[in-house]
């Protein structure tokens, strides 16, 4: 019984330490990127490109609520003259799953000219999207559009890849993050730091998979 208590205590202590690490890293990333956030649209300097990070789409090509909020926010900046072009970065690994063309078609439906839209078909995760934005599309400065819970990690990766990016949170209209999603984002911070430490390469540096 004494040994069992000791094991349970060690497990409890390990869990507490793990949570401290997870929340500590999250706090560090938020602080490290706080100056890169732009809260008010009127404070956004005129820039060339809005990078919209992909998220899930439905089988019929319709944007999920999380992705629709991102694209709508980017379009709002375009309509307001804050950005001139879009880099849509997402997963297009197979013919029947295509985040980037779904985003493109949505913007075309709003009247955005096709020559204002560039597609990154292999932005398979946040790290890949940030890395490829410079390596393949030569983006020196841009504004990243995603939800507020996702922005710190996105900007942290961009900053430590040497990219001069700012971030603007997607306006929540159709989507509200759950606590589970927010905690999963905190776990993803660990992966981001590891990828930066080992100077990881993206899944591919080809234009398409």
Short mmCIF file of C-alpha atoms in Angstrom, two decimals:
data_model
loop_
_atom_site.label_atom_id
_atom_site.label_comp_id
_atom_site.label_asym_id
_atom_site.label_seq_id
_atom_site.Cartn_x
_atom_site.Cartn_y
_atom_site.Cartn_z
CA UNK A 1 0.00 0.00 0.00
CA UNK A 2 2.85 2.37 0.84
CA UNK A 3 4.45 1.67 -2.53
CA UNK A 4 1.15 2.32 -4.33
CA UNK A 5 0.79 5.66 -2.56
CA UNK A 6 4.30 6.59 -3.60
CA UNK A 7 3.58 5.71 -7.24
CA UNK A 8 0.34 7.70 -7.19
CA UNK A 9 2.13 10.67 -5.64
CA UNK A 10 4.85 10.55 -8.29
CA UNK A 11 2.23 10.39 -11.03
CA UNK A 12 0.42 13.34 -9.52
CA UNK A 13 3.67 15.31 -9.19
CA UNK A 14 4.59 14.49 -12.79
CA UNK A 15 1.18 15.68 -13.97
CA UNK A 16 1.52 18.94 -12.05
CA UNK A 17 5.00 19.56 -13.49
CA UNK A 18 3.77 18.79 -17.01
CA UNK A 19 0.93 21.30 -16.63
CA UNK A 20 3.35 23.93 -15.32
CA UNK A 21 5.57 23.41 -18.35
CA UNK A 22 2.64 23.56 -20.79
CA UNK A 23 1.17 26.74 -19.29
CA UNK A 24 4.62 28.27 -18.79
CA UNK A 25 5.50 27.82 -22.45
CA UNK A 26 2.13 29.26 -23.46
CA UNK A 27 2.71 32.35 -21.29
CA UNK A 28 6.22 32.79 -22.71
CA UNK A 29 5.01 32.59 -26.32
CA UNK A 30 2.21 35.09 -25.67
CA UNK A 31 4.65 37.54 -24.09
CA UNK A 32 7.24 37.03 -26.83
CA UNK A 33 4.72 37.88 -29.55
CA UNK A 34 2.59 40.50 -27.80
CA UNK A 35 4.10 43.38 -29.80
CA UNK A 36 3.21 41.60 -33.06
CA UNK A 37 -0.54 41.66 -32.40
CA UNK A 38 -2.67 44.39 -33.95
CA UNK A 39 -5.99 44.72 -32.14
CA UNK A 40 -7.70 47.50 -34.06
CA UNK A 41 -8.11 47.42 -37.82
CA UNK A 42 -7.36 51.12 -38.15
CA UNK A 43 -3.90 50.48 -36.66
CA UNK A 44 -2.94 48.01 -39.38
CA UNK A 45 -0.26 49.53 -41.59
CA UNK A 46 -0.95 49.21 -45.29
CA UNK A 47 0.68 45.96 -46.30
CA UNK A 48 0.80 43.86 -49.41
CA UNK A 49 -0.40 40.45 -48.31
CA UNK A 50 -2.75 38.80 -45.85
CA UNK A 51 -1.73 35.22 -45.06
CA UNK A 52 -4.82 33.17 -44.26
CA UNK A 53 -4.04 29.91 -42.45
CA UNK A 54 -6.14 26.95 -43.50
CA UNK A 55 -8.58 24.88 -41.48
CA UNK A 56 -11.08 22.17 -42.29
CA UNK A 57 -13.54 22.33 -45.17
CA UNK A 58 -16.64 20.23 -45.80
CA UNK A 59 -16.84 17.57 -48.49
CA UNK A 60 -18.78 19.96 -50.74
CA UNK A 61 -16.01 22.57 -50.48
CA UNK A 62 -17.92 24.77 -48.04
CA UNK A 63 -15.73 26.47 -45.46
CA UNK A 64 -15.98 25.32 -41.87
CA UNK A 65 -17.01 28.07 -39.41
CA UNK A 66 -13.43 28.46 -38.14
CA UNK A 67 -12.09 28.94 -41.66
CA UNK A 68 -14.95 31.17 -42.78
CA UNK A 69 -14.19 33.56 -39.94
CA UNK A 70 -10.56 33.74 -41.07
CA UNK A 71 -11.35 34.36 -44.72
CA UNK A 72 -14.09 36.88 -43.92
CA UNK A 73 -11.65 38.84 -41.75
CA UNK A 74 -9.01 38.84 -44.48
CA UNK A 75 -11.62 40.02 -46.98
CA UNK A 76 -12.63 42.82 -44.60
CA UNK A 77 -9.02 44.03 -44.58
CA UNK A 78 -8.90 43.84 -48.37
CA UNK A 79 -12.17 45.74 -48.71
CA UNK A 80 -10.85 48.39 -46.33
CA UNK A 81 -7.66 48.84 -48.36
CA UNK A 82 -5.39 47.42 -45.67
CA UNK A 83 -4.13 44.55 -47.84
CA UNK A 84 -3.81 44.12 -51.59
CA UNK A 85 -3.28 40.39 -51.97
CA UNK A 86 -3.99 37.06 -50.30
CA UNK A 87 -1.75 34.06 -49.65
CA UNK A 88 -4.09 31.18 -48.84
CA UNK A 89 -2.14 28.41 -47.13
CA UNK A 90 -3.70 25.06 -46.36
CA UNK A 91 -3.97 21.35 -46.98
CA UNK A 92 -4.47 20.09 -50.50
CA UNK A 93 -2.98 16.63 -50.14
CA UNK A 94 -5.61 14.83 -52.18
CA UNK A 95 -7.96 15.67 -55.02
CA UNK A 96 -11.01 15.28 -52.79
CA UNK A 97 -9.72 17.44 -49.91
CA UNK A 98 -8.78 20.99 -50.85
CA UNK A 99 -8.70 23.82 -48.34
CA UNK A 100 -6.96 26.35 -50.57
CA UNK A 101 -9.26 26.26 -53.59
CA UNK A 102 -12.26 26.35 -51.26
CA UNK A 103 -10.91 29.58 -49.79
CA UNK A 104 -10.11 30.92 -53.25
CA UNK A 105 -13.59 30.17 -54.59
CA UNK A 106 -15.13 31.87 -51.56
CA UNK A 107 -13.12 35.04 -52.22
CA UNK A 108 -13.86 34.93 -55.95
CA UNK A 109 -17.53 34.80 -55.04
CA UNK A 110 -17.04 38.05 -53.14
CA UNK A 111 -15.55 39.69 -56.21
CA UNK A 112 -11.83 39.44 -55.46
CA UNK A 113 -9.86 39.21 -58.75
CA UNK A 114 -8.02 35.92 -59.22
CA UNK A 115 -4.69 37.70 -59.76
CA UNK A 116 -4.88 38.95 -56.17
CA UNK A 117 -4.91 35.39 -54.79
CA UNK A 118 -1.90 33.07 -54.38
CA UNK A 119 -2.35 29.49 -53.20
CA UNK A 120 -0.02 27.45 -51.02
CA UNK A 121 -1.25 23.91 -51.54
CA UNK A 122 1.09 22.37 -48.94
CA UNK A 123 0.56 24.48 -45.84
CA UNK A 124 -0.06 21.28 -43.92
CA UNK A 125 0.43 22.84 -40.50
CA UNK A 126 1.29 26.21 -39.02
CA UNK A 127 5.05 25.66 -39.18
CA UNK A 128 4.91 24.61 -42.82
CA UNK A 129 2.73 27.61 -43.73
CA UNK A 130 5.09 30.09 -42.10
CA UNK A 131 8.25 28.49 -43.45
CA UNK A 132 6.92 28.15 -47.00
CA UNK A 133 5.55 31.71 -47.09
CA UNK A 134 9.11 33.02 -47.26
CA UNK A 135 10.95 30.08 -48.83
CA UNK A 136 8.58 29.67 -51.79
CA UNK A 137 6.54 32.87 -51.97
CA UNK A 138 9.18 35.38 -50.83
CA UNK A 139 6.98 37.10 -48.27
CA UNK A 140 9.15 39.55 -46.34
CA UNK A 141 6.27 41.19 -44.51
CA UNK A 142 2.63 40.22 -44.17
CA UNK A 143 -0.28 40.12 -41.78
CA UNK A 144 -1.32 36.70 -40.53
CA UNK A 145 -5.04 36.01 -40.11
CA UNK A 146 -6.25 33.33 -37.73
CA UNK A 147 -8.12 33.01 -34.43
CA UNK A 148 -6.74 34.74 -31.34
CA UNK A 149 -5.89 31.44 -29.63
CA UNK A 150 -3.82 30.39 -32.68
CA UNK A 151 -2.08 33.69 -33.40
CA UNK A 152 0.64 33.55 -30.70
CA UNK A 153 2.05 30.25 -31.98
CA UNK A 154 1.81 31.40 -35.61
CA UNK A 155 3.64 34.64 -34.89
CA UNK A 156 6.17 32.94 -32.61
CA UNK A 157 7.14 30.60 -35.46
CA UNK A 158 7.28 33.51 -37.92
CA UNK A 159 9.41 35.63 -35.59
CA UNK A 160 11.96 32.89 -34.96
CA UNK A 161 12.15 32.13 -38.66
CA UNK A 162 13.19 35.75 -39.12
CA UNK A 163 9.93 36.92 -40.69
CA UNK A 164 8.59 40.43 -40.22
CA UNK A 165 4.93 39.50 -39.79
CA UNK A 166 2.11 40.99 -37.75
CA UNK A 167 -1.07 39.27 -36.69
CA UNK A 168 -4.75 40.18 -36.68
CA UNK A 169 -7.33 37.96 -34.99
CA UNK A 170 -10.20 36.64 -37.05
CA UNK A 171 -13.46 38.28 -36.11
CA UNK A 172 -15.57 35.61 -34.35
CA UNK A 173 -18.90 35.35 -36.13
CA UNK A 174 -19.59 31.69 -36.85
CA UNK A 175 -17.02 30.03 -34.60
CA UNK A 176 -16.26 29.89 -30.90
CA UNK A 177 -13.30 27.91 -29.56
CA UNK A 178 -13.94 25.26 -26.92
CA UNK A 179 -11.69 24.76 -23.92
CA UNK A 180 -10.53 21.49 -25.48
CA UNK A 181 -9.33 23.27 -28.62
CA UNK A 182 -7.61 25.99 -26.60
CA UNK A 183 -5.78 23.39 -24.49
CA UNK A 184 -4.78 21.47 -27.63
CA UNK A 185 -3.28 24.70 -28.92
CA UNK A 186 -1.18 24.94 -25.77
CA UNK A 187 0.14 21.43 -26.43
CA UNK A 188 0.97 22.41 -30.01
CA UNK A 189 3.29 25.12 -28.65
CA UNK A 190 5.70 22.39 -27.56
CA UNK A 191 5.88 21.02 -31.10
CA UNK A 192 6.49 24.53 -32.46
CA UNK A 193 9.42 25.13 -30.13
CA UNK A 194 10.91 21.74 -30.98
CA UNK A 195 10.65 22.41 -34.73
CA UNK A 196 12.41 25.75 -34.30
CA UNK A 197 15.14 24.28 -32.09
CA UNK A 198 16.02 21.58 -34.61
CA UNK A 199 15.54 23.97 -37.57
CA UNK A 200 13.01 21.58 -39.10
CA UNK A 201 12.18 21.70 -42.78
CA UNK A 202 8.53 21.70 -43.92
CA UNK A 203 6.93 18.49 -45.17
CA UNK A 204 7.76 19.58 -48.71
CA UNK A 205 9.30 22.57 -50.44
CA UNK A 206 7.53 21.81 -53.69
CA UNK A 207 4.77 24.12 -54.84
CA UNK A 208 2.32 21.23 -54.57
CA UNK A 209 2.27 17.78 -53.05
#
